[in-house]
Coordinates of C-alpha atoms in Angstrom, one line a residue:
X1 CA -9.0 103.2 74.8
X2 CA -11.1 103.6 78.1
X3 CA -9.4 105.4 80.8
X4 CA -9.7 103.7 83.7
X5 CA -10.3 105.8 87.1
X6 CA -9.7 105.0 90.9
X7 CA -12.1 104.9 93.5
X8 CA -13.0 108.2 95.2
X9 CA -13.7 107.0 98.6
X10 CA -14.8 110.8 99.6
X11 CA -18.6 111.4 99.7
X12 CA -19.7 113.9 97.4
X13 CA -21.0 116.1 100.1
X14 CA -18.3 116.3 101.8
X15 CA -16.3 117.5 98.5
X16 CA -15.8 121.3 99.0
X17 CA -14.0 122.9 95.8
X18 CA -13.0 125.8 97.8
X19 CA -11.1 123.8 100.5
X20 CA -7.7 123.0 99.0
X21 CA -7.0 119.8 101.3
X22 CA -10.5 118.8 99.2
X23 CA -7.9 118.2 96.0
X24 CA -6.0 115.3 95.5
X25 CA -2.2 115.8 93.6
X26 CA -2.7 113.2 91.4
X27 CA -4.4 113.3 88.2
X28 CA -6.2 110.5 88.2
X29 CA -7.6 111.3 91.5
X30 CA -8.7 114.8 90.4
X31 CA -10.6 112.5 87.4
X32 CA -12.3 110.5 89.4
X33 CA -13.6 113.2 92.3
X34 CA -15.2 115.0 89.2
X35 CA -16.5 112.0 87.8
X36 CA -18.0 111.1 91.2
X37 CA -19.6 114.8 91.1
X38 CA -20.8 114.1 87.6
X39 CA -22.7 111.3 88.4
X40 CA -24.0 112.5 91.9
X41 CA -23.8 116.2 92.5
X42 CA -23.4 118.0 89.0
X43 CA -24.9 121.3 90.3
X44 CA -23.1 122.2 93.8
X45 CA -22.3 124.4 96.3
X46 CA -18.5 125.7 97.5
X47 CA -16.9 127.5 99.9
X48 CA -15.3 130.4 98.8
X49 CA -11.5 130.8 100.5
X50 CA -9.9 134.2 102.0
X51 CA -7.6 135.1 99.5
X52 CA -4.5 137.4 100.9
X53 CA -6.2 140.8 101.5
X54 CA -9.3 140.1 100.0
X55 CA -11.8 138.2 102.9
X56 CA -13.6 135.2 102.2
X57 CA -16.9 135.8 99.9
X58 CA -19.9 133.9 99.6
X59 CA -19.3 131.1 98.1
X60 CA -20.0 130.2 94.7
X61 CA -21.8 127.1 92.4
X62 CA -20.2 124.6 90.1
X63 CA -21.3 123.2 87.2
X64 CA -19.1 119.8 86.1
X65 CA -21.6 119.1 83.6
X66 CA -20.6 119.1 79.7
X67 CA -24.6 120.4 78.8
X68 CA -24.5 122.4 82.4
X69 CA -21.7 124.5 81.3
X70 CA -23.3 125.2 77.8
X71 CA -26.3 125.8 78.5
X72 CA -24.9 128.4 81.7
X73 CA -22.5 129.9 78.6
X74 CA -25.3 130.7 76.1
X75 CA -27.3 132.4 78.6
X76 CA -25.8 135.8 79.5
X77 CA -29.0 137.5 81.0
X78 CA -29.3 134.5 83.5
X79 CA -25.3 133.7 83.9
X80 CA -23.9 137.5 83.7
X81 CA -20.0 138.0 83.5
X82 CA -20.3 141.5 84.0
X83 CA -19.6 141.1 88.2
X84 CA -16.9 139.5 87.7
X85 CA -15.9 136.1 87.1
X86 CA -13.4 135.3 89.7
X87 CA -13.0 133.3 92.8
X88 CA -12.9 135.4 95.2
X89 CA -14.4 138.1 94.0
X90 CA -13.0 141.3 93.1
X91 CA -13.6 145.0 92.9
X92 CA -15.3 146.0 89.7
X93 CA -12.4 148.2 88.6
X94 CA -9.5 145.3 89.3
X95 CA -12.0 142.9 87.2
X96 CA -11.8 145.2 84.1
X97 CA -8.0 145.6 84.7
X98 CA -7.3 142.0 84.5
X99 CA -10.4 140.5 82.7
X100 CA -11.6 142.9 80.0
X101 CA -13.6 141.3 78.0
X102 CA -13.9 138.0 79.7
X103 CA -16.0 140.3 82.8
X104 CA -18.3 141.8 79.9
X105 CA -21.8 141.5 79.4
X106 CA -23.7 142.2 76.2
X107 CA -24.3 145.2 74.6
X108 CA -20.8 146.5 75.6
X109 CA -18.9 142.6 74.8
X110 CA -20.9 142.4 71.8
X111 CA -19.1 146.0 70.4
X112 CA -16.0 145.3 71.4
X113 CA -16.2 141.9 70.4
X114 CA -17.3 142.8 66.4
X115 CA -14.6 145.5 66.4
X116 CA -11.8 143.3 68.0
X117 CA -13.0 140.6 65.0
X118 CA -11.7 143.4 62.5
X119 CA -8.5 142.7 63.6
X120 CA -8.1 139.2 62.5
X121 CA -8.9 139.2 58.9
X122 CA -7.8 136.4 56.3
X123 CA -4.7 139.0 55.5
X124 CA -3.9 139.4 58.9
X125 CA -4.1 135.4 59.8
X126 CA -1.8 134.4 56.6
X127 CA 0.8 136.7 57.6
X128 CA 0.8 135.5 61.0
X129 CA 1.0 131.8 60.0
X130 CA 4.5 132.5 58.2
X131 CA 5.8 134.6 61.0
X132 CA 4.7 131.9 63.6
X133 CA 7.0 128.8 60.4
X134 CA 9.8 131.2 60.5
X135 CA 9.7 132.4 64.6
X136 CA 9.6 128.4 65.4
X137 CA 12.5 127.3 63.1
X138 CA 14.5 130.2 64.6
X139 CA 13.7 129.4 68.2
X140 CA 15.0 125.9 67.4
X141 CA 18.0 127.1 65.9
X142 CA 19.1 129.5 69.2
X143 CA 18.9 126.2 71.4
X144 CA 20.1 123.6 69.1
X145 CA 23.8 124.2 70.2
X146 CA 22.9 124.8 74.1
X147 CA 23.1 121.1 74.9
X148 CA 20.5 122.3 78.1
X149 CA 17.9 124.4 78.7
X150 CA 15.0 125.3 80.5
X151 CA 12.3 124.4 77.7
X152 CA 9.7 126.1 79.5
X153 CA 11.0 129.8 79.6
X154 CA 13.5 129.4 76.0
X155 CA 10.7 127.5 74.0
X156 CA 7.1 127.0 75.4
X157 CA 7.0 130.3 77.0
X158 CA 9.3 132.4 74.0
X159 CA 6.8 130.7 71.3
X160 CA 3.7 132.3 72.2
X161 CA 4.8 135.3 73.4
X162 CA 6.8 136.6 70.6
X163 CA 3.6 135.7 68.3
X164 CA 1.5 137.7 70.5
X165 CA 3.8 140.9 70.9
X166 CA 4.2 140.6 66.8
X167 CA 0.7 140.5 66.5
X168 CA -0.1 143.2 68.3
X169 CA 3.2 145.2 67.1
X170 CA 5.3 145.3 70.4
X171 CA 8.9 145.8 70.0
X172 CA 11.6 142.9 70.6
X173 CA 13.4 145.2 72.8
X174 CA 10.1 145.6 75.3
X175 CA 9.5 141.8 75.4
X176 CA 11.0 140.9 77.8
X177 CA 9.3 143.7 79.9
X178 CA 6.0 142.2 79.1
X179 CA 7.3 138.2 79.6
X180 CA 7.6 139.1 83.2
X181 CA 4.9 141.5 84.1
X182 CA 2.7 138.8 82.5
X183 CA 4.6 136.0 84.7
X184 CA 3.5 137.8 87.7
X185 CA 0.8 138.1 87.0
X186 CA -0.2 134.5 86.0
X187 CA 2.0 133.2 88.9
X188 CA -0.2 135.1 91.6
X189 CA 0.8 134.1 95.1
X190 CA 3.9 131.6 93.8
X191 CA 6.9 133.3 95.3
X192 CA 9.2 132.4 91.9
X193 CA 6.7 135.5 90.5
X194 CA 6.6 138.1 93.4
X195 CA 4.1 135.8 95.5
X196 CA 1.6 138.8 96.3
X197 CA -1.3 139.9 95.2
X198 CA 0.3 143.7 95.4
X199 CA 2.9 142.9 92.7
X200 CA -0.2 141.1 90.5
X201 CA -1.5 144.6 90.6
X202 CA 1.1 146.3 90.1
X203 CA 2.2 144.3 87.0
X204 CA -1.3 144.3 85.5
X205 CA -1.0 148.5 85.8
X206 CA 2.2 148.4 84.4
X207 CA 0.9 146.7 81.8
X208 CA -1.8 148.9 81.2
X209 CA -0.4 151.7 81.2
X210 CA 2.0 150.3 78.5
X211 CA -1.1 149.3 76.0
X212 CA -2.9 152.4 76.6
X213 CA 0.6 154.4 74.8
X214 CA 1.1 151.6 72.8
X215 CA -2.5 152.7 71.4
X216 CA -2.1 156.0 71.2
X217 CA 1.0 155.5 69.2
X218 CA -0.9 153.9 66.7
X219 CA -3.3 156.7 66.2
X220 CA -1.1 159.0 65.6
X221 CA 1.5 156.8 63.5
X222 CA -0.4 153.6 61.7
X223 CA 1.2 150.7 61.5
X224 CA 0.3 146.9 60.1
X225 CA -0.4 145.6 62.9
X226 CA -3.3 144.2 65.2
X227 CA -3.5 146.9 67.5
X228 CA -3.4 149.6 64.7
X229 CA -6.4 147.8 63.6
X230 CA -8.3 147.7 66.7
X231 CA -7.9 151.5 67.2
X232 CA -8.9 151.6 63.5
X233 CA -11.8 149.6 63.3
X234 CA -15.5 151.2 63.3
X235 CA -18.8 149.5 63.4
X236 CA -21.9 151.2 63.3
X237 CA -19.5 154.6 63.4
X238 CA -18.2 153.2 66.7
X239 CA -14.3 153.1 67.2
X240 CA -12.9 151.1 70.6
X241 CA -11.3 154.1 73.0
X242 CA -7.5 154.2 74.0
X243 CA -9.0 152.5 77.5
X244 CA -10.8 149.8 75.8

């Protein structure tokens, strides 16, 4: 089936990613201004927007390309990460708070990247697939009788995050601890989640500072778990610090 598109009457130089009037709300609309960028424009220039505190950076290219964005992926000394990859930009430290290893460059991404590897054996995986069986028959099983519900926060939210927090060995009680702190910080400026950039930051601190003694638990008492493997793991005599 061939999805059929509108007409995007907007020139593509007057298309500016970084202006939010720029976007249309419908779908299709969205489909076809990319489509039209695609064929005309597929390497471009945006504005970049003031963002709460942070002022308005330089600006920043796009790539709508399929062999663009490839080809910009599997070229790290060109295309770094390590600066951030954010719009707007942020401050070095806050891009390690919140984007570990997504703001890494190589060596340092390829270490941690071998050593977080170790924590997703075959063993690992197989025990997480019945967890994830038995989790999603449960989850079923709490709403069945409800007659209503908000799907998003009892099923499509409760799913992966209970996977996640057994994976990495969080305790029931604290998930609901991390469900919100991670809401906040997801939700950024929507007011349902805080609505500032302050309580992003103070959520993504909160958070850390809950891994890093979630970590140091595990050193000192080993459990089977993902993070007991991470702060395990060695390669090349090389184990990942509390921080990391």
């Amino acid at each position: 089936m061939t999805l059929v598109l509108p007409d995007f009457d907007v020139p593509a130089d007057a298309i500016d990613f970084g202006d939010p009037v720029t976007w249309p709300e419908a779908d299709l609309e969205r489909e076809a201004m990319f489509a039209k960028m695609r064929r005309e424009k597929p390497v471009s220039f945006h504005t970049e927007p003031e963002f709460e505190s942070f002022p308005s950076g330089p600006g920043y290219w796009s790539l709508v390309k399929y062999d663009d964005v490839v080809f910009a992926s599997r070229n790290a000394e060109l295309f770094v990460s390590g600066k951030g990859s954010n719009v707007p930009d942020l401050p070095q430290e806050v891009n390690e708070l919140f984007g570990s290893m997504i703001n890494m460059d190589a060596p340092r991404h390829t270490k941690l990247r071998l050593i977080v590897n170790r924590g997703f054996t075959p063993r690992m995986v197989n025990q997480l697939e019945e967890y994830v069986t038995t989790l999603a028959a449960r989850i079923i099983d709490d709403v069945e009788s409800k007659g209503k519900i908000d799907f998003v926060e009892e099923v499509a939210a409760r799913l992966p995050l209970d996977i996640i927090c057994q994976m990495v060995g969080i305790p029931e009680a604290d998930e609901k601890f991390i469900f919100e702190r991670s809401n906040v910080i997801l939700g950024g400026t929507d007011p349902e989640y805080g609505g500032t950039i302050e309580a992003s930051f103070q959520a993504g601190w909160e958070l850390w500072e809950y891994a890093q003694k979630l970590g140091e638990d595990r050193l000192a008492n080993p459990r089977d778990d993902i993070t007991t493997a991470l702060m395990t793991a060695e390669v090349e005599g090389e184990r990942l610090t509390v921080g990391e």
